[in-house]
Coordinates of C-alpha atoms in Angstrom, one line a residue:
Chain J
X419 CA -17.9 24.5 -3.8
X420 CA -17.5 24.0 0.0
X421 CA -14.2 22.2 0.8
X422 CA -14.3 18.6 1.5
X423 CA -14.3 17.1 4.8
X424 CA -11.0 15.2 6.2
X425 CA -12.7 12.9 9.2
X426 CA -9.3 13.5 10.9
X427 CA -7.1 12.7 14.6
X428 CA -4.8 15.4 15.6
X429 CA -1.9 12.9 16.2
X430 CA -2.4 10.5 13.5
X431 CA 0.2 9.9 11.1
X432 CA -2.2 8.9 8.9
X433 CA -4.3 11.9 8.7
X434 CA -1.2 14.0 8.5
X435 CA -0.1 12.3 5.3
X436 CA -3.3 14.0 4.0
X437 CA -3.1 17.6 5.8
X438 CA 0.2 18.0 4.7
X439 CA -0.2 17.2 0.9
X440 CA -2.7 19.8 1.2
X441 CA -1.2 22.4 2.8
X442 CA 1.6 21.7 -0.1
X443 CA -0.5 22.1 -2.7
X444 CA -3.1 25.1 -1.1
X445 CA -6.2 23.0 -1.1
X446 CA -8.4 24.2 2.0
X447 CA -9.9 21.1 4.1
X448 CA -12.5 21.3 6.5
X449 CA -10.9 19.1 9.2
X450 CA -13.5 17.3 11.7
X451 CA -11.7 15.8 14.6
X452 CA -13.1 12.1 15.2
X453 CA -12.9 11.4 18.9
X454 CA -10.8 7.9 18.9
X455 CA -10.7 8.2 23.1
X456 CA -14.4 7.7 22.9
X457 CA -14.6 5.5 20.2
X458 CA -16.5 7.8 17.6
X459 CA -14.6 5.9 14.7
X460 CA -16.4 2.5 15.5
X461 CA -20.3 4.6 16.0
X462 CA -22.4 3.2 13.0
X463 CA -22.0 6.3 10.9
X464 CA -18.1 6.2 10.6
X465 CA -18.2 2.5 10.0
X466 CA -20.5 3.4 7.6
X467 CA -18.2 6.1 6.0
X468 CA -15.1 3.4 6.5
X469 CA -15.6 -0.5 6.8
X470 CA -12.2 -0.3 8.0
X471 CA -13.1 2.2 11.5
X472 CA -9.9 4.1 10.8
X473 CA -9.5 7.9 10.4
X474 CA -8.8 9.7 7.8
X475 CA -11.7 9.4 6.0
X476 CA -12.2 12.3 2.9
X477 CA -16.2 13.2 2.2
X478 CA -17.1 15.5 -0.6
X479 CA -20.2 15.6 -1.4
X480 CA -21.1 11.9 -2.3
X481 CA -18.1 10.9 -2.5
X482 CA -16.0 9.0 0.2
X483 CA -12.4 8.0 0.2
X484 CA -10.6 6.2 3.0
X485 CA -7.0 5.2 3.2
X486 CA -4.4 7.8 3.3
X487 CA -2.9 7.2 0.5
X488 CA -6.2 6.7 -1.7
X489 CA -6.3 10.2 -0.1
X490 CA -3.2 11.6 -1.9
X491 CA -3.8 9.8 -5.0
X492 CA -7.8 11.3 -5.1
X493 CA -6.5 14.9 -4.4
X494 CA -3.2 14.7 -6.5
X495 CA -5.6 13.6 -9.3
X496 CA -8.6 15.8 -8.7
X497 CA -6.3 19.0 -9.0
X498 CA -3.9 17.9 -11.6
X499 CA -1.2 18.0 -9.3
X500 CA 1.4 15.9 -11.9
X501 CA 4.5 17.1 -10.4
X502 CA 3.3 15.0 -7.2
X503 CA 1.9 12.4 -9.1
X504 CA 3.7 11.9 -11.9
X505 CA 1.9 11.1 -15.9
X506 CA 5.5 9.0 -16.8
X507 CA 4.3 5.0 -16.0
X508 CA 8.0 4.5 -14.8
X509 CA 8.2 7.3 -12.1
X510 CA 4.6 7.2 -11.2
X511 CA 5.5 3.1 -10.0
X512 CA 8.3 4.3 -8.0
X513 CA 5.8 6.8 -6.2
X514 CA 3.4 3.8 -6.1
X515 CA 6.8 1.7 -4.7
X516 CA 6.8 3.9 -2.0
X517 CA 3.2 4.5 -1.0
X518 CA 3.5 0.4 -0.5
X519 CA 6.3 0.6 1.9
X520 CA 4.3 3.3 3.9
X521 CA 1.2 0.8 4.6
X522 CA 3.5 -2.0 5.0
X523 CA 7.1 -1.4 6.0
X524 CA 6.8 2.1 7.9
X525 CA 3.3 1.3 9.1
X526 CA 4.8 -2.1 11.0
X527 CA 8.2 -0.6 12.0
X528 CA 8.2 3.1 13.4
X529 CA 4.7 3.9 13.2
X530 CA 3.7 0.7 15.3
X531 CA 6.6 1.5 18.1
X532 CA 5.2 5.0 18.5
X533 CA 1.4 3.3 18.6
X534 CA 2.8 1.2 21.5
X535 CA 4.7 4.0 23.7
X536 CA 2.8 7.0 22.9
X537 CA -1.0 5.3 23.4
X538 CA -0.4 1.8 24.7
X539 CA -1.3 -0.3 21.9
X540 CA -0.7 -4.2 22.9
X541 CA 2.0 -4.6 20.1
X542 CA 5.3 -5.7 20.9
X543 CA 7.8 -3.0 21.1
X544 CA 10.9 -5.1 20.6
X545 CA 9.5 -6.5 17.2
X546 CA 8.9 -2.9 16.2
X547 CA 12.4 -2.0 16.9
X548 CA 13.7 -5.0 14.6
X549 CA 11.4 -3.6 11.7
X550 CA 12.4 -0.4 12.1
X551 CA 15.7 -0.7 11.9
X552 CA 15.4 -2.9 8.7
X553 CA 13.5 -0.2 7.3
X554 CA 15.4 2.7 8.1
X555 CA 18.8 0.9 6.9
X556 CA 17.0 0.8 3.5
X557 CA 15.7 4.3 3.0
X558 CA 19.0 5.5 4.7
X559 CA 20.7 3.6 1.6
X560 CA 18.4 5.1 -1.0
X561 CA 18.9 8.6 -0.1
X562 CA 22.5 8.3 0.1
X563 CA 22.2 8.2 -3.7
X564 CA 18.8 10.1 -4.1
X565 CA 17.3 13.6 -3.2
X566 CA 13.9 12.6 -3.0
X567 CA 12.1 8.9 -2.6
X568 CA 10.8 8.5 -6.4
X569 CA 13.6 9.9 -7.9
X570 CA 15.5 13.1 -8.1
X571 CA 13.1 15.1 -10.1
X572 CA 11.5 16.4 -7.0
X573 CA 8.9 15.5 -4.5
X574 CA 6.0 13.6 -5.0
X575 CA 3.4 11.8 -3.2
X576 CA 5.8 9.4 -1.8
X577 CA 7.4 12.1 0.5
X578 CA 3.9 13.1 1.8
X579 CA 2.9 8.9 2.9
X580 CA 6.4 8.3 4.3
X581 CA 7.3 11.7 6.3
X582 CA 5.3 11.8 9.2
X583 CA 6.2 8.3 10.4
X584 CA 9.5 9.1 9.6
X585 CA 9.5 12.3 11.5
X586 CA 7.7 11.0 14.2
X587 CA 9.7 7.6 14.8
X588 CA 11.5 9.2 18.1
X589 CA 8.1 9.0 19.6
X590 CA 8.2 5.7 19.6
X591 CA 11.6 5.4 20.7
X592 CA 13.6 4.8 17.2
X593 CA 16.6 7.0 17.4
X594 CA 17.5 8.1 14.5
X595 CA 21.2 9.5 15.3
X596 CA 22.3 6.8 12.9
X597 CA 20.7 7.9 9.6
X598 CA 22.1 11.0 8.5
X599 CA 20.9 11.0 4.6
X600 CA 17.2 10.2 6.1
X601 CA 17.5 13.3 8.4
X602 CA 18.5 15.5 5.6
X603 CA 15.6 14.4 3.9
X604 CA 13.7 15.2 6.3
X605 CA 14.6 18.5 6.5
X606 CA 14.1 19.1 2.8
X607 CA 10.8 18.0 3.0
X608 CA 10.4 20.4 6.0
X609 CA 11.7 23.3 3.6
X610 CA 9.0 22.9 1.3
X611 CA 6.9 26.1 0.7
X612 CA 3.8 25.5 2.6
X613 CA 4.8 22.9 4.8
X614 CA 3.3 22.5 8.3
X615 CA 4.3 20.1 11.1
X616 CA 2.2 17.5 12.7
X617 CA 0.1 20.1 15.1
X618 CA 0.4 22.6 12.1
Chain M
X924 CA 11.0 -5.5 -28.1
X925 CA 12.4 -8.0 -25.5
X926 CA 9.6 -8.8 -22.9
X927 CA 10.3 -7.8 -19.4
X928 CA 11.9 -9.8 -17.0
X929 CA 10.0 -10.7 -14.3
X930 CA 11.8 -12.1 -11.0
X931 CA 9.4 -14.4 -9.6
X932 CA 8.7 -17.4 -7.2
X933 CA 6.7 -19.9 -8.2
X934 CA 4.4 -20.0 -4.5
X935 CA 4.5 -16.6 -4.0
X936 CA 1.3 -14.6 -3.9
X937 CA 2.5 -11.4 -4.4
X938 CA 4.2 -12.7 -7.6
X939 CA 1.3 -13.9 -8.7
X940 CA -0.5 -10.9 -8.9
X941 CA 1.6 -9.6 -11.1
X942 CA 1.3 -12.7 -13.6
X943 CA -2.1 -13.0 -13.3
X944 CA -2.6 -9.2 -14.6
X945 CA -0.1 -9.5 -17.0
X946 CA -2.2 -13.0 -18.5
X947 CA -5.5 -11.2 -17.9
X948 CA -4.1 -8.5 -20.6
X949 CA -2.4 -10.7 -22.4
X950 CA 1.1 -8.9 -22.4
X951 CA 3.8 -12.0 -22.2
X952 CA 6.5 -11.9 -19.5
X953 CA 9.9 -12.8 -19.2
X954 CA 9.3 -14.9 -15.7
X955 CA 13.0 -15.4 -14.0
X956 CA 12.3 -18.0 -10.8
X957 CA 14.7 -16.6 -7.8
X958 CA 16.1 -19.4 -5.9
X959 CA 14.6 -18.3 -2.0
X960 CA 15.4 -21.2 -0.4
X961 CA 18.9 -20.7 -1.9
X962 CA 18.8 -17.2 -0.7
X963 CA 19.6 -15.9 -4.2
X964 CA 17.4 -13.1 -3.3
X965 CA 19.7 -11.6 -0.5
X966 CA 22.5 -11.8 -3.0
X967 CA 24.5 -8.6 -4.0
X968 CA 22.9 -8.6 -7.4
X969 CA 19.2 -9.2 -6.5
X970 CA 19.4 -6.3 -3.3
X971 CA 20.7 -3.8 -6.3
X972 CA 17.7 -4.6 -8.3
X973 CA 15.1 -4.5 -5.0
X974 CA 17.1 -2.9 -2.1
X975 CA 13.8 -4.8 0.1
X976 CA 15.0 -8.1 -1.3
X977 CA 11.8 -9.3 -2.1
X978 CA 10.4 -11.0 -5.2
X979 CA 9.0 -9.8 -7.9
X980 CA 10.7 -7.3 -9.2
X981 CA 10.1 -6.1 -13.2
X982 CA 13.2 -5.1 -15.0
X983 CA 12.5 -3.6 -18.7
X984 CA 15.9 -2.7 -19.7
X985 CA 17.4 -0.1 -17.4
X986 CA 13.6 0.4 -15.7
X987 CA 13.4 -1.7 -12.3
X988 CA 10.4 -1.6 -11.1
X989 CA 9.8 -3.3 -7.4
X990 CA 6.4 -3.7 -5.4
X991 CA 3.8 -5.9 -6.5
X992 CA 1.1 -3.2 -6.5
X993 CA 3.7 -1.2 -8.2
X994 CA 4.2 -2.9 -11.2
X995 CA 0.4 -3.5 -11.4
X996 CA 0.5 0.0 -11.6
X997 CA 3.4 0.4 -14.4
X998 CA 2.0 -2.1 -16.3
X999 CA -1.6 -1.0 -16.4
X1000 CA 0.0 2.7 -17.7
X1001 CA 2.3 1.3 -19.8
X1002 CA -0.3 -0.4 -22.2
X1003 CA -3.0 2.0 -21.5
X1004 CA -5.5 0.1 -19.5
X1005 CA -7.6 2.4 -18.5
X1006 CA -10.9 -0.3 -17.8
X1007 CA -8.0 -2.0 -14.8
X1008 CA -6.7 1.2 -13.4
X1009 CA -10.0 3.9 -14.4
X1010 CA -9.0 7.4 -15.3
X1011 CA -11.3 8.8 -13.3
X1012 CA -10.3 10.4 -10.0
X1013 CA -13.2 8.7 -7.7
X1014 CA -12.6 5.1 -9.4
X1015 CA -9.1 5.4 -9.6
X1016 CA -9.1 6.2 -5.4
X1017 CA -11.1 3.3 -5.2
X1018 CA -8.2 1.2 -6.3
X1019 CA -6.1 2.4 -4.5
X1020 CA -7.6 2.1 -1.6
X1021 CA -7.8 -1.9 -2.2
X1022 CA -3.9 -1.7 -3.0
X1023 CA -3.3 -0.3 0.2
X1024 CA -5.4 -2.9 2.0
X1025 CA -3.6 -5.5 -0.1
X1026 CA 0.0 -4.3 1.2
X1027 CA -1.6 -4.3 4.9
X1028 CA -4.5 -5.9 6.2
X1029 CA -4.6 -9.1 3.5
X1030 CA -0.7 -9.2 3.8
X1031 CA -1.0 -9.4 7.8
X1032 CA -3.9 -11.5 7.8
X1033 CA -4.3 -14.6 5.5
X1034 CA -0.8 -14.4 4.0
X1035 CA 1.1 -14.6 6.7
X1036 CA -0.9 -16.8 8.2
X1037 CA 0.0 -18.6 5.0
X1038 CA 3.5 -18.0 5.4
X1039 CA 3.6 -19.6 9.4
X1040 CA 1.8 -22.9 7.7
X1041 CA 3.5 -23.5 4.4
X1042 CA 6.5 -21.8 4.6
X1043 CA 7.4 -21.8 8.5
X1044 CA 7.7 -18.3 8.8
X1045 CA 8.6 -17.3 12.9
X1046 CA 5.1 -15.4 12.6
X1047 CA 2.3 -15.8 15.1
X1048 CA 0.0 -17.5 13.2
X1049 CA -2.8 -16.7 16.2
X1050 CA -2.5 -13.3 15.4
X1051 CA -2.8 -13.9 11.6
X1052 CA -6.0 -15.9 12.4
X1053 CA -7.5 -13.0 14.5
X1054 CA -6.2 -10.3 11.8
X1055 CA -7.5 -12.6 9.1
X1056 CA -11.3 -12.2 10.6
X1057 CA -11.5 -9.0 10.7
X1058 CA -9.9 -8.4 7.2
X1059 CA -12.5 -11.2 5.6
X1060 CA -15.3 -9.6 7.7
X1061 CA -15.1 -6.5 6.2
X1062 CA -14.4 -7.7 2.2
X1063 CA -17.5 -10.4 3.1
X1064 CA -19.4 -7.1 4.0
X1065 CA -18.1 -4.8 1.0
X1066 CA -18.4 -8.0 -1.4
X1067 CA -22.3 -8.0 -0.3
X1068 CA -23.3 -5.1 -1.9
X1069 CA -20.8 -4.7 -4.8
X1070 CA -19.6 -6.9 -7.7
X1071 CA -16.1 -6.2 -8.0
X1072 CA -13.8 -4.6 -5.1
X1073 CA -13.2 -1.0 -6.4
X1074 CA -16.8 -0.6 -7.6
X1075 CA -19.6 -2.2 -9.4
X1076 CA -18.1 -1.5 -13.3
X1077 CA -15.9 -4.7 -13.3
X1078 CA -12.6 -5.8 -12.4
X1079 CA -9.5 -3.7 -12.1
X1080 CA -5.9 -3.9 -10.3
X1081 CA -7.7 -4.4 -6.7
X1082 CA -8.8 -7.5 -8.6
X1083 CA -5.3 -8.4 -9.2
X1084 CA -4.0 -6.9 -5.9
X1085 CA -6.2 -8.9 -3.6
X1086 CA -7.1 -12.1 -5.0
X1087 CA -4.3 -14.3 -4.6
X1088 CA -3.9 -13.9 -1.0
X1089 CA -7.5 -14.0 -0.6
X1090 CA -7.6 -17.2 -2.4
X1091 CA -5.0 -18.8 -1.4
X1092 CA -6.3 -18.6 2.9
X1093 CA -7.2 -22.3 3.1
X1094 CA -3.5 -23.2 2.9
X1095 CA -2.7 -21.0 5.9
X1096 CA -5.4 -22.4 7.8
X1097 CA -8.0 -19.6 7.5
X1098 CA -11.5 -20.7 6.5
X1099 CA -13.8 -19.4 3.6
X1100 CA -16.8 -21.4 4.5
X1101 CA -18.3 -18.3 6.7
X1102 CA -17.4 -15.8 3.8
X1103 CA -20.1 -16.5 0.8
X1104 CA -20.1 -13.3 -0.8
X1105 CA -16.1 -13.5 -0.8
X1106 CA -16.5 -16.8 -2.1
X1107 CA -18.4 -15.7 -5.1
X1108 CA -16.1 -12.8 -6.2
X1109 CA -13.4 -15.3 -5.7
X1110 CA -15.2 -17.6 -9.0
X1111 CA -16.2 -14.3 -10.4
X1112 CA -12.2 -13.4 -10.9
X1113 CA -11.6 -17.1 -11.8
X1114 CA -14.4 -16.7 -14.6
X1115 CA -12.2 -13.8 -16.2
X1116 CA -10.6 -14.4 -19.5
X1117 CA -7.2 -15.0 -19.4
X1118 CA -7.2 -16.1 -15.3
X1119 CA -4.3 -18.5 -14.4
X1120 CA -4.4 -20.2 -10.9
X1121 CA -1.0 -19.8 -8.9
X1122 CA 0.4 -22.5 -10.8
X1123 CA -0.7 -21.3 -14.2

């Protein structure tokens, strides 16, 4: 079976979510590189692929998936991948917790800064700031007292839809001198066997 | 067994999806209103339970679950409804996907403009008007062509995830009148046994 297509942007948090998890659990992609400069993701045929005109969009076959973390949840099911996505109802909500706070919390806090100074989006930077810092105090606090997001069995889902905002908030000017439990995290996550960063 | 506590506000959307699931499957909650305007919610013991500080939050004994879409989640595995959250990996993406647009583009569209009107929130409610278009112009267009959000078989947790906010636009100023097809799945959901409105 030929290995379903991630409509994908090399810098996009989004679509790296997706990559990584991938890489992490050895399922091949074939990545096709929408062109957001020229506005390929708002051309008929991706709107038709995604209402929403956002990368990353997963096609196999007939079937269609947008929204990264639909992504993860589609690929974590599809390969019985239960160590990511856990069977137990109680730790599978505190994956879910967390795939919530990466649309919402890290999308509109560090994310958002780095969409303003690395491609000029007209958000305010200033309001980004104030989210981020809200947000980071929080997940600072929780991994004072916890290896890994959903709990301290080991990784899951949630640490594939929060890194690479995470990671990538001093792009967008969020320093992150001040959280030393988040930056341990991230370097656990960056330990895991097949890992690969952003450009990876 | 006791039934769960939920911490709830009366007005709040996001606690309302998690009643209205909870009476669409019958399964009786425990629901604990949170004094916001007090700002009982910021207090010590509330932040341990939901670090976020946000209603609702579902506490079964020593499970705290936080997140609305979470506890959708728990709640659908926890009594085995499969027909709300589908087993199968395509359907069950399909959810998610609306779960995720829940958390983002309803939550920064019509319920904060909801939140500017009602509630006085220092939002822009001009940007939740524009955000608010371009969410309802792409649900008008999905709604269209399909009965229910997350596919044509009937209602699930997108159900639950989107309707409140959806329904509850007019009181931040946001019109239906150009959205028919929305308007439709919004007396479709209503016509479900078990619905309660907001206040229900």
């Amino acid at each position: 079976m030929a290995s379903p297509i991630l409509y994908s942007s090399p810098l996009s948090g989004n679509c790296y979510k997706v990559r990584l998890f991938a890489a992490l659990i050895n399922v091949p992609l074939n990545v096709i590189d929408v062109d957001l400069a020229g506005a390929e993701h708002k051309e008929a045929w991706f709107t038709a692929l995604n209402p929403w005109q956002q990368v990353p969009v997963l096609k196999s076959g007939s079937t269609v998936i947008w929204d990264s973390q639909a992504i993860l949840v589609y690929l974590a099911e599809l390969h019985g991948q239960n160590a990511w996505w856990p069977q137990d109802p109680v730790r599978r909500a505190k994956v879910v917790e967390w795939l919530s706070v990466s649309v919402n919390e890290i999308q509109h806090g560090p994310a958002d800064a780095r969409l303003v100074q690395k491609f000029g989006y007209p958000l305010s930077h200033a309001a980004a700031v104030v989210a981020s810092q809200r947000t980071l105090g929080v997940i600072e606090h929780h991994l004072t007292t916890h290896k890994w997001l959903a709990g301290d069995e080991g990784p899951t889902l949630a640490e594939c839809a929060a890194y690479p905002y995470l990671a990538l908030a001093p792009e967008g000017e969020i320093s992150l001198d001040e959280y030393p439990a988040l930056q341990a995290w991230l370097r656990r996550v960056e330990a895991l066997p097949g890992y690969i960063p952003l450009d990876g």
